[in-house]
């Protein structure tokens, strides 16, 4: 970095004297400099060398000229631009003050009057630029400078210049234009034809943060934020700040509509709504059945409605798991269901305390997802602080703590632990490879856990330290992913294969001998000498097990039916140490429905009683492509207009997660993620032999 700064100083020495570096962003490094010709302080922004190499000087300079003539009291003007020693740079006034981002970092929230004033003045600047056919594309608090309290929008049109100069090759730089928290949905989905309404969405996001203290969507990674922008509804500002006037709340809501056509037509209209006390309409809903051909998506949103319950927790009497009962007890069962503000995510996994009294599971709320705990003798679940976006929970032997995976803590995957008394979480280990597929915590402090993509099995001490490969199972993991490893005793571990062919296995840590026992998944060992597992038909079995021989010892008994399976054949199952309490996810008795919901809340059921997975619209909004779970797993296409359904893939081998190719004129491929570890793009006639069919390794 010092070498680059020295080169920049030398390259610009005839015009500007570089005095210090002010900061660095995604596209450029900013320097404070003295303009030698005009004897004034300026801010010199130098594009990152790798970006400059892709753009080329001539076209960048030609494109940036379109923004040089913008003259507005709330737009920071462009003084100069050029190339020097392969560096591309542009020069703007140096403003003594702070950015809106700095102010929000310090104050978190602004007064309503100040927030509305800033947004109104920025909207005035946007309206001026839009009327001159210039779209900013990167409105965010860091690009709004405050000079004596007056907002000045910086970098106006720079993102447009960079995008145009790149000629559609931005992906070669490994960078994207825009800041995730403030991107419009069409910008987040890489729509090249952005309109002024994209800037209006971004300004709405900035105003939302000024009023509430947070952007409309937050997350632990850019990918997570973008997914929320595209799929999740924005929580009304009045839920966080009740004092926001109705017209301001309505204006923010309209500015943040997902469809560009539903937002304000101009930035001026947005500003007028903020000052109009009578403005109350959040937008105009499209007529039923209508599709907006001018936008990236249709005027509907598609959902899959689960008809079955999410979790069944039962106090299963000891007579169900003991050969000779002394006193049969009647089993007691209760259900835990999702509601409108608490959507249970069985994919995050469930855990049950050793005494069977506390259930931990993942759930999504309006603000994201986290782990929740619920005592079986209480009605309401409680969130576990510090477990945002966590999954794969597992209990400590004494039941006072849970371990879990945080997929992005400190920028890397981390296995963490947290006490249920509200103490802050702490890290067990971090930086391992793959996504956790289950873990178990032994009373001597050992933890065993498995991962997928890549497939590994690790051991680590609960007090912290590096994770080490569990060598006896590494050779197995090389050929098939391992899920849900659990200690049978100090020297043996049971596990299940993960994928299309699920089997229960056991390994001796002393002899390193691996034995496959039976088809099934979700093994749990009980102190009573039984191995619980889920059969291929969704039944829960109790199998007598001889620990000394590491082998079955009698006939398995069916103790429950109707358990749900995940995409990898895994089950949602948690068992207390004694086996007196079992929690499991149930398959919906009525399947799931594929439903269209318009903006007025009117529902239209397209298909019923199926395992619909990741439905996606075609670019014209006339068709829906989706995966099918349960039985043959293939990709299907449903034509909404003709009410016909066509099968795209024919092998039934775990095809899922369809993503429609975004180009409108070439609706020809659907990338499909196969559970067997490859990513394919098929011609829409489903011909895997087509020369336009490509395949990639999913690890890549």
XYZ file of C-alpha atoms in Angstrom:
700
model
C 0.000 0.000 0.000
C 2.861 2.407 0.801
C 4.381 1.620 -2.599
C 1.111 2.474 -4.376
C 0.762 5.729 -2.404
C 4.277 6.697 -3.429
C 3.520 5.949 -7.073
C 0.316 7.977 -6.929
C 2.174 10.942 -5.424
C 4.778 10.793 -8.156
C 2.254 10.315 -10.944
C 0.186 13.359 -9.919
C 3.048 15.579 -8.715
C 2.696 18.068 -11.584
C -0.930 18.909 -10.659
C -1.593 17.733 -7.106
C 0.485 17.328 -3.987
C -0.761 14.272 -2.090
C -0.807 15.051 1.639
C -2.468 12.039 3.256
C -4.773 9.103 2.634
C -8.315 9.751 3.867
C -9.829 6.309 3.329
C -10.440 3.393 1.010
C -13.662 2.008 -0.440
C -14.712 -0.777 -2.767
C -13.703 1.068 -5.931
C -11.207 3.745 -4.977
C -8.717 5.088 -2.466
C -9.274 8.700 -1.362
C -6.403 11.137 -0.780
C -6.316 14.680 0.577
C -4.295 16.782 -1.857
C -3.345 20.349 -2.630
C -4.449 21.577 -6.068
C -1.236 23.359 -7.133
C -2.848 25.333 -9.951
C -5.757 26.759 -7.955
C -4.166 26.598 -4.483
C -7.030 24.723 -2.823
C -7.640 21.514 -0.939
C -9.189 18.731 -2.991
C -10.113 15.068 -2.618
C -8.415 12.837 -5.186
C -10.015 9.438 -5.719
C -7.809 6.841 -7.399
C -9.491 3.709 -8.751
C -8.142 0.390 -7.564
C -5.440 -0.813 -9.982
C -7.201 -4.103 -10.769
C -10.386 -2.198 -11.634
C -8.514 0.326 -13.746
C -6.869 -2.497 -15.666
C -10.253 -3.875 -16.681
C -11.829 -0.522 -17.560
C -9.206 1.150 -19.698
C -8.483 4.879 -19.562
C -10.092 6.205 -22.731
C -13.570 4.912 -22.156
C -13.596 5.716 -18.437
C -12.627 9.330 -19.079
C -15.162 9.598 -21.919
C -17.995 8.247 -19.758
C -17.172 10.325 -16.684
C -17.548 13.518 -18.681
C -21.319 13.005 -18.652
C -21.329 13.789 -14.916
C -18.932 16.739 -15.032
C -21.653 19.213 -16.030
C -23.963 18.520 -13.096
C -24.379 21.791 -11.202
C -26.638 21.631 -8.139
C -26.286 22.961 -4.586
C -26.561 19.451 -3.134
C -24.253 17.714 -5.614
C -20.523 17.674 -5.022
C -19.028 18.803 -8.348
C -16.379 16.987 -10.355
C -13.238 19.130 -10.796
C -10.994 16.903 -12.851
C -10.344 13.352 -14.074
C -7.656 11.566 -16.010
C -4.949 8.922 -16.193
C -1.442 9.075 -14.767
C 1.035 6.190 -14.769
C -1.840 3.688 -15.366
C -3.834 5.174 -12.453
C -7.369 6.374 -13.220
C -8.442 9.219 -10.954
C -11.047 11.906 -10.474
C -10.938 15.023 -8.316
C -13.671 16.568 -6.172
C -13.788 19.393 -3.603
C -12.503 18.547 -0.144
C -15.336 19.116 2.297
C -14.451 19.716 5.914
C -17.074 17.927 7.938
C -18.342 14.387 8.124
C -20.369 11.939 6.112
C -23.895 10.968 6.992
C -22.437 7.541 7.747
C -20.124 9.063 10.358
C -23.057 10.911 11.921
C -25.179 7.740 12.081
C -22.291 5.806 13.618
C -22.154 8.423 16.356
C -25.858 9.131 16.890
C -27.522 5.939 15.520
C -30.810 7.757 14.843
C -31.544 11.322 13.786
C -34.431 13.542 14.758
C -37.387 13.093 12.437
C -37.185 16.686 11.189
C -33.470 16.411 10.390
C -33.836 13.014 8.707
C -36.702 14.250 6.519
C -34.812 17.452 5.631
C -31.700 15.547 4.568
C -33.731 13.064 2.524
C -35.716 15.870 0.870
C -32.577 17.773 -0.143
C -30.899 14.612 -1.456
C -34.108 13.814 -3.388
C -33.898 17.282 -4.955
C -30.351 16.521 -6.111
C -31.451 13.153 -7.476
C -34.372 14.689 -9.335
C -32.019 17.200 -10.995
C -29.592 14.469 -12.045
C -32.332 12.142 -13.266
C -33.711 14.916 -15.476
C -30.215 15.078 -16.979
C -30.266 11.309 -17.562
C -27.735 10.520 -14.824
C -28.413 7.787 -12.247
C -26.193 7.635 -9.181
C -26.393 3.850 -8.518
C -24.615 4.009 -5.145
C -26.650 6.212 -2.802
C -25.548 5.413 0.766
C -24.714 7.367 3.941
C -20.991 7.333 3.120
C -21.667 9.151 -0.168
C -23.646 11.948 1.497
C -21.300 14.595 2.924
C -22.569 17.059 5.515
C -21.165 20.559 5.034
C -22.456 22.879 7.772
C -25.382 20.446 8.099
C -26.208 20.647 4.398
C -26.053 17.349 2.478
C -23.793 17.103 -0.562
C -24.072 13.968 -2.697
C -20.636 12.710 -3.730
C -19.474 10.337 -6.462
C -22.455 11.285 -8.607
C -22.467 9.142 -11.690
C -19.122 7.499 -10.881
C -20.747 4.079 -10.573
C -22.460 4.653 -13.922
C -19.158 5.656 -15.510
C -17.417 2.598 -14.132
C -20.226 0.283 -15.230
C -20.403 1.747 -18.727
C -16.634 1.775 -19.125
C -16.448 -1.846 -18.024
C -18.707 -2.786 -20.909
C -20.502 -5.428 -18.832
C -17.253 -6.985 -17.613
C -17.516 -6.031 -13.949
C -17.502 -9.670 -12.907
C -13.931 -9.910 -14.118
C -12.900 -7.519 -11.352
C -14.500 -9.554 -8.583
C -16.409 -6.436 -7.504
C -19.993 -5.277 -7.726
C -21.467 -1.800 -8.009
C -23.538 -0.552 -5.127
C -23.552 -1.267 -1.403
C -25.654 -4.297 -0.373
C -27.653 -2.615 2.435
C -28.947 0.090 0.077
C -29.266 -1.790 -3.230
C -32.620 -1.923 -4.954
C -33.945 -5.415 -5.705
C -33.271 -4.973 -9.413
C -29.700 -3.870 -8.705
C -29.204 -6.776 -6.291
C -30.242 -9.188 -9.048
C -27.794 -7.585 -11.517
C -30.364 -5.985 -13.797
C -28.374 -3.916 -16.305
C -31.300 -1.635 -17.189
C -31.589 0.376 -13.983
C -33.902 3.362 -13.875
C -34.162 6.404 -11.628
C -36.450 4.360 -9.364
C -33.418 2.360 -8.244
C -31.946 5.541 -6.720
C -35.307 6.238 -5.068
C -35.183 2.823 -3.381
C -31.637 3.496 -2.147
C -32.625 6.905 -0.759
C -35.610 5.261 0.930
C -33.186 2.821 2.564
C -31.002 5.687 3.803
C -34.019 7.509 5.250
C -35.166 4.258 6.881
C -31.792 4.009 8.625
C -31.852 7.645 9.706
C -35.235 7.027 11.359
C -34.720 3.551 12.862
C -30.960 3.197 13.299
C -30.635 0.249 10.890
C -30.998 -0.264 7.133
C -34.184 -2.078 5.990
C -32.328 -5.397 5.644
C -29.317 -6.583 7.626
C -27.281 -9.791 7.629
C -23.908 -11.359 8.317
C -22.845 -11.420 4.662
C -23.508 -9.531 1.435
C -25.180 -12.631 -0.023
C -27.567 -12.870 2.929
C -28.481 -9.196 2.701
C -29.114 -9.431 -1.040
C -31.336 -12.479 -0.535
C -33.409 -10.559 2.018
C -33.708 -7.554 -0.301
C -35.093 -9.781 -3.032
C -37.390 -11.964 -0.893
C -38.216 -10.384 2.496
C -40.723 -7.648 3.263
C -39.477 -4.490 4.981
C -40.695 -3.956 8.538
C -42.638 -0.647 8.767
C -40.609 2.150 10.364
C -43.368 2.711 12.920
C -42.722 -0.713 14.447
C -39.338 0.607 15.566
C -40.186 4.282 15.986
C -43.835 5.041 16.689
C -43.348 8.816 16.519
C -42.707 8.789 12.750
C -45.597 10.711 11.102
C -47.983 8.585 8.994
C -47.141 10.397 5.755
C -43.393 9.867 6.281
C -43.914 6.182 7.081
C -46.116 5.778 3.997
C -43.575 7.566 1.790
C -40.762 5.319 3.022
C -42.916 2.236 2.420
C -43.696 3.317 -1.144
C -40.040 4.139 -1.877
C -39.058 0.628 -0.714
C -41.525 -1.302 -2.849
C -39.816 -4.269 -4.498
C -41.271 -3.568 -7.938
C -39.888 -0.353 -9.488
C -43.315 0.411 -10.975
C -44.800 0.566 -7.463
C -42.344 3.213 -6.223
C -42.503 6.953 -6.758
C -42.138 7.880 -10.407
C -39.685 10.665 -9.573
C -37.482 11.718 -6.694
C -39.457 14.974 -6.640
C -42.648 13.018 -5.905
C -40.854 11.267 -3.028
C -39.777 14.617 -1.572
C -43.297 16.039 -1.909
C -44.806 13.048 -0.089
C -42.393 13.592 2.812
C -43.736 17.115 3.307
C -47.395 16.345 2.514
C -49.200 15.528 5.754
C -52.115 14.035 3.808
C -50.032 11.437 1.974
C -51.057 8.010 3.220
C -51.071 5.640 0.260
C -48.133 3.176 0.312
C -48.668 2.380 -3.355
C -51.189 1.159 -5.900
C -51.661 -2.595 -6.146
C -51.651 -4.181 -9.562
C -54.915 -5.765 -10.737
C -55.317 -9.454 -10.052
C -53.569 -11.561 -12.615
C -51.530 -8.688 -14.044
C -47.814 -8.926 -14.722
C -45.426 -6.025 -15.155
C -43.335 -6.769 -18.233
C -41.101 -3.745 -17.609
C -39.640 -5.062 -14.369
C -37.336 -7.882 -13.407
C -40.034 -9.886 -11.655
C -43.808 -10.395 -11.862
C -46.428 -8.502 -9.949
C -46.940 -11.537 -7.719
C -44.857 -13.263 -5.157
C -44.791 -17.026 -5.019
C -44.844 -18.996 -1.792
C -45.016 -22.607 -0.750
C -47.519 -23.141 2.028
C -46.735 -25.936 4.462
C -49.904 -27.706 5.499
C -48.291 -29.956 8.123
C -46.935 -29.012 11.557
C -43.285 -28.150 11.999
C -42.265 -29.940 15.181
C -43.767 -32.570 17.441
C -42.420 -32.785 20.963
C -43.512 -35.764 22.998
C -42.831 -37.071 26.482
C -42.416 -40.683 25.390
C -42.875 -43.007 28.354
C -40.107 -45.378 29.343
C -42.242 -48.390 28.473
C -41.758 -47.567 24.798
C -38.010 -48.061 25.138
C -37.705 -50.741 27.843
C -38.390 -54.449 27.292
C -40.305 -54.899 30.569
C -42.217 -51.869 31.822
C -42.865 -51.537 35.526
C -45.609 -48.972 35.151
C -46.825 -48.034 31.679
C -47.374 -44.286 31.351
C -49.524 -42.562 28.801
C -47.423 -40.613 26.306
C -48.019 -36.866 26.261
C -47.547 -34.975 23.002
C -47.611 -31.323 22.063
C -46.979 -29.422 18.867
C -44.847 -26.357 18.197
C -46.163 -24.499 15.171
C -44.959 -21.555 13.125
C -46.949 -18.354 13.174
C -46.827 -15.081 11.253
C -43.885 -13.708 13.249
C -42.111 -16.907 14.256
C -41.367 -19.217 11.329
C -39.716 -22.424 12.499
C -36.743 -23.420 10.363
C -36.262 -27.157 10.735
C -33.311 -26.902 8.355
C -31.413 -25.143 11.169
C -31.653 -28.307 13.278
C -33.066 -29.002 16.735
C -31.501 -29.986 20.054
C -32.942 -31.350 23.272
C -31.375 -30.970 26.709
C -30.133 -34.162 28.412
C -33.047 -34.042 30.880
C -35.537 -33.552 28.054
C -36.909 -30.303 29.470
C -35.484 -27.695 27.055
C -35.862 -27.672 23.278
C -33.634 -25.487 21.067
C -34.483 -24.822 17.425
C -34.011 -22.217 14.727
C -36.711 -19.786 13.623
C -37.014 -16.821 11.303
C -38.559 -13.563 12.438
C -39.037 -10.219 10.755
C -35.482 -9.207 11.687
C -33.692 -12.383 10.567
C -33.143 -15.810 12.074
C -31.743 -17.064 15.378
C -31.950 -19.929 17.815
C -34.829 -20.151 20.292
C -35.225 -22.190 23.470
C -38.450 -23.459 24.914
C -39.033 -25.433 28.081
C -41.636 -28.122 27.570
C -43.497 -26.825 30.627
C -43.719 -23.272 29.227
C -45.887 -21.821 26.470
C -43.612 -19.183 24.951
C -40.189 -19.666 23.308
C -37.326 -17.310 24.172
C -34.618 -16.122 21.741
C -31.018 -16.990 22.620
C -28.913 -13.803 22.343
C -25.795 -14.083 20.203
C -27.133 -16.853 17.949
C -28.217 -14.783 14.955
C -28.066 -16.905 11.760
C -26.824 -19.893 13.780
C -27.667 -23.502 13.015
C -26.808 -27.095 14.015
C -27.358 -26.628 17.797
C -26.191 -29.305 20.268
C -26.268 -29.410 24.072
C -23.430 -29.637 26.563
C -23.544 -32.784 28.768
C -24.852 -30.788 31.757
C -27.529 -29.020 29.705
C -26.435 -25.490 30.654
C -24.892 -24.586 27.283
C -25.420 -25.189 23.610
C -22.874 -25.373 20.839
C -23.764 -24.127 17.371
C -22.264 -23.076 14.060
C -22.024 -19.401 13.208
C -21.447 -19.378 9.431
C -19.729 -15.996 9.311
C -18.432 -14.983 12.756
C -15.247 -12.985 12.250
C -15.560 -13.618 8.523
C -15.071 -17.400 8.817
C -17.121 -20.415 9.822
C -16.997 -20.827 13.580
C -18.146 -23.411 16.089
C -19.305 -21.475 19.166
C -20.886 -22.101 22.571
C -23.295 -20.042 24.655
C -24.835 -20.477 28.085
C -28.610 -20.412 28.345
C -28.381 -17.877 31.186
C -27.694 -15.081 28.703
C -23.887 -14.920 28.910
C -22.095 -13.837 25.703
C -21.106 -16.635 23.286
C -17.476 -17.682 22.910
C -15.665 -19.465 20.114
C -14.661 -23.113 20.304
C -12.880 -23.291 16.949
C -12.929 -21.426 13.654
C -11.671 -21.624 10.100
C -12.528 -25.269 9.419
C -13.807 -26.270 5.986
C -17.406 -27.077 5.137
C -20.892 -26.598 6.531
C -21.633 -28.415 9.818
C -23.955 -31.413 9.456
C -24.204 -32.326 13.140
C -22.177 -32.418 16.345
C -22.037 -34.156 19.735
C -20.474 -33.043 23.048
C -18.983 -35.714 25.345
C -18.812 -35.219 29.129
C -14.986 -35.295 28.995
C -15.030 -32.128 26.858
C -14.544 -33.747 23.463
C -16.718 -32.548 20.590
C -17.109 -34.429 17.316
C -18.668 -32.715 14.300
C -18.962 -33.350 10.577
C -19.045 -31.020 7.582
C -20.095 -31.053 3.962
C -18.583 -29.290 0.936
C -15.963 -30.437 1.617
C -16.820 -33.580 3.588
C -14.806 -33.991 6.797
C -15.182 -35.257 10.364
C -13.421 -33.263 13.117
C -12.754 -33.447 16.832
C -12.077 -30.455 19.059
C -11.947 -29.660 22.775
C -14.955 -27.720 24.050
C -12.623 -25.280 25.850
C -11.276 -24.163 22.488
C -8.464 -24.842 20.078
C -7.861 -26.057 16.532
C -10.095 -28.779 15.107
C -8.366 -32.012 14.065
C -9.508 -34.573 11.512
C -11.001 -37.739 12.996
C -8.802 -40.074 10.986
C -10.882 -43.301 11.267
C -13.779 -41.549 9.499
C -11.831 -39.380 7.061
C -11.514 -42.267 4.586
C -15.297 -42.745 4.746
C -15.898 -39.009 4.343
C -13.774 -39.061 1.188
C -16.441 -41.176 -0.542
C -19.677 -40.093 1.163
C -20.626 -37.114 3.375
C -21.076 -37.929 7.063
C -24.008 -36.510 9.066
C -24.856 -36.422 12.769
C -21.865 -38.162 14.402
C -22.630 -39.102 18.037
C -20.624 -40.765 20.795
C -21.782 -44.307 21.636
C -19.182 -44.528 24.403
C -15.702 -43.089 24.972
C -14.219 -45.124 22.124
C -16.966 -45.444 19.519
C -18.984 -43.103 17.314
C -22.179 -43.760 15.392
C -22.996 -41.736 12.283
C -25.085 -41.681 9.099
C -24.169 -41.242 5.462
C -25.699 -38.121 3.915
C -27.196 -38.113 0.443
C -29.392 -40.355 -1.656
C -28.292 -43.582 0.078
C -28.573 -43.024 3.831
C -27.060 -45.702 6.094
C -26.221 -45.970 9.779
C -22.621 -46.817 10.611
C -20.388 -47.113 13.679
C -16.629 -46.777 14.077
C -14.270 -47.947 16.840
C -11.750 -45.247 17.702
C -9.362 -47.891 19.041
C -9.358 -50.418 16.194
C -10.503 -47.852 13.582
C -12.864 -50.495 12.203
C -15.965 -49.113 10.460
C -19.162 -51.202 10.408
C -22.303 -50.394 8.443
C -25.433 -51.453 10.323
C -28.684 -50.715 8.496
C -30.367 -48.250 6.114
C -31.471 -45.110 7.913
C -30.461 -41.727 9.303
C -30.404 -39.651 12.502
C -28.755 -42.083 14.957
C -29.094 -41.365 18.714
C -27.689 -43.700 21.369
C -29.498 -44.141 24.694
C -28.000 -45.228 28.008
C -30.586 -48.010 28.067
C -28.622 -49.752 25.313
C -30.724 -48.772 22.306
C -29.896 -46.972 19.096
C -32.688 -44.750 17.794
C -32.751 -44.083 14.062
C -35.151 -43.137 11.262
C -35.854 -45.691 8.563
C -36.228 -44.972 4.865
C -40.020 -44.947 5.261
C -39.950 -42.116 7.815
C -40.530 -44.369 10.831
C -38.602 -43.932 14.071
C -37.086 -47.204 15.327
C -35.498 -48.294 18.608
C -32.768 -50.863 17.876
C -31.182 -52.843 20.765
C -27.421 -52.321 20.500
C -24.419 -54.141 21.980
C -21.749 -51.524 22.713
C -19.025 -54.113 23.400
C -19.520 -55.704 19.981
C -20.604 -52.488 18.247
C -23.432 -54.412 16.631
C -27.199 -54.792 16.754
C -28.613 -57.149 19.378
C -32.204 -57.991 18.556
C -35.189 -56.746 16.598
C -35.875 -53.040 16.122
C -39.243 -51.666 17.238
C -41.185 -48.946 15.453
C -42.112 -46.204 17.950
C -43.289 -43.334 15.679
C -44.184 -42.667 12.052
C -44.328 -39.768 9.627
C -40.966 -38.096 10.257
C -39.825 -35.529 7.699
C -36.678 -35.778 5.598
C -34.401 -33.006 4.378
C -32.815 -32.800 0.936
C -29.847 -34.883 2.024
C -31.954 -37.580 3.633
C -31.324 -36.101 7.089
C -34.066 -35.968 9.721
C -35.082 -33.370 12.266
C -34.695 -35.420 15.434
C -33.561 -34.710 18.998
C -33.562 -37.127 21.922
C -32.903 -36.685 25.638
C -30.190 -38.823 27.246
C -32.705 -41.171 28.852
C -34.915 -41.344 25.816
C -37.963 -40.185 27.762
C -38.397 -37.150 25.501
C -38.133 -37.142 21.731
C -38.622 -34.191 19.389
C -38.910 -34.586 15.659
C -40.076 -32.803 12.534
C -43.181 -34.245 10.936
C -43.909 -34.572 7.254
C -46.983 -32.531 6.418
C -49.941 -34.844 6.085
C -51.362 -32.720 3.290
C -48.080 -31.821 1.577
C -47.407 -28.273 0.476
C -49.203 -25.982 -1.940
C -47.738 -23.708 -4.608
C -49.512 -20.383 -4.144
C -49.535 -16.998 -5.878
C -50.150 -14.042 -3.570
C -50.881 -10.580 -4.941
C -50.043 -7.354 -3.138
C -53.564 -7.164 -1.727
C -53.066 -10.553 -0.049
C -55.339 -12.500 -2.414
C -54.142 -16.076 -2.854
C -54.407 -18.338 -5.892
C -53.467 -21.994 -5.396
C -51.646 -23.254 -8.485
C -50.663 -26.770 -7.387
C -51.455 -28.782 -4.279
C -49.972 -31.490 -2.081
C -46.414 -31.549 -3.393
C -42.843 -31.175 -2.202
C -42.341 -27.841 -3.972
C -38.804 -26.529 -3.504
C -37.313 -23.087 -4.367
C -39.914 -21.857 -6.880
C -38.605 -19.241 -9.325
C -40.352 -17.058 -11.902
C -39.303 -16.919 -15.542
C -38.246 -13.406 -16.638
C -41.625 -12.771 -18.311
C -43.520 -13.932 -15.216
C -45.585 -16.481 -17.150
C -43.972 -19.632 -15.777
C -42.594 -20.998 -12.508
C -39.710 -23.449 -12.300
C -39.358 -25.447 -9.100
C -37.707 -28.462 -7.555
C -39.647 -31.428 -6.220
C -38.653 -33.098 -2.950
C -39.838 -36.486 -1.820
C -39.795 -39.429 -4.209
C -38.268 -38.564 -7.576
C -36.444 -35.251 -7.220
C -36.618 -33.421 -10.532
C -37.132 -29.907 -11.882
C -40.592 -28.990 -13.153
C -42.018 -25.973 -15.040
C -45.556 -24.737 -14.417
C -47.127 -22.453 -17.050
C -49.385 -20.050 -15.137
C -51.336 -18.867 -18.191
C -51.985 -22.310 -19.704
C -52.184 -24.099 -16.345
C -49.880 -26.880 -17.556
C -46.939 -28.548 -15.806
C -43.919 -30.005 -17.623
C -41.089 -32.121 -16.267
C -37.655 -30.706 -17.180
C -35.220 -33.288 -15.796
C -35.894 -36.989 -16.027
C -33.380 -38.836 -13.846
C -34.939 -38.119 -10.430
C -31.491 -37.911 -8.846
C -31.772 -35.065 -6.386
C -32.184 -32.156 -8.824
C -33.134 -29.047 -6.877
C -32.481 -25.313 -6.315
C -33.362 -24.059 -9.837
C -32.145 -20.607 -10.880
C -33.629 -19.092 -14.034
C -31.127 -17.614 -16.484
C -31.862 -13.875 -16.290
C -31.509 -12.829 -19.939
C -34.953 -12.089 -21.360
C -34.151 -12.913 -24.966
C -32.440 -16.228 -24.264
C -34.617 -18.242 -21.899
C -32.610 -21.355 -22.481
C -30.904 -22.667 -19.368
C -31.783 -23.505 -15.806
C -28.809 -24.128 -13.487
C -29.523 -27.071 -11.211
C -27.712 -28.035 -8.022
C -27.453 -31.800 -7.740
C -27.015 -33.433 -4.377
C -24.332 -35.659 -5.836
C -22.004 -32.671 -6.000
C -22.222 -31.020 -9.401
C -23.791 -27.890 -10.801
C -25.388 -28.286 -14.195
C -27.002 -25.917 -16.664
C -29.505 -27.735 -18.858
C -31.125 -26.677 -22.104
C -34.793 -26.096 -21.374
C -35.756 -29.217 -23.316
C -33.989 -31.193 -20.595
C -31.407 -32.791 -22.889
C -28.233 -33.499 -20.852
C -26.429 -34.412 -24.077
C -27.031 -31.007 -25.598
C -23.828 -29.099 -26.476
C -25.286 -26.251 -24.441
C -25.366 -28.389 -21.297
C -22.458 -27.630 -18.992
C -21.402 -29.131 -15.685
C -19.239 -27.813 -12.879
C -17.863 -29.275 -9.674
C -19.985 -27.863 -6.856
C -16.882 -27.362 -4.681
C -15.559 -24.914 -7.260
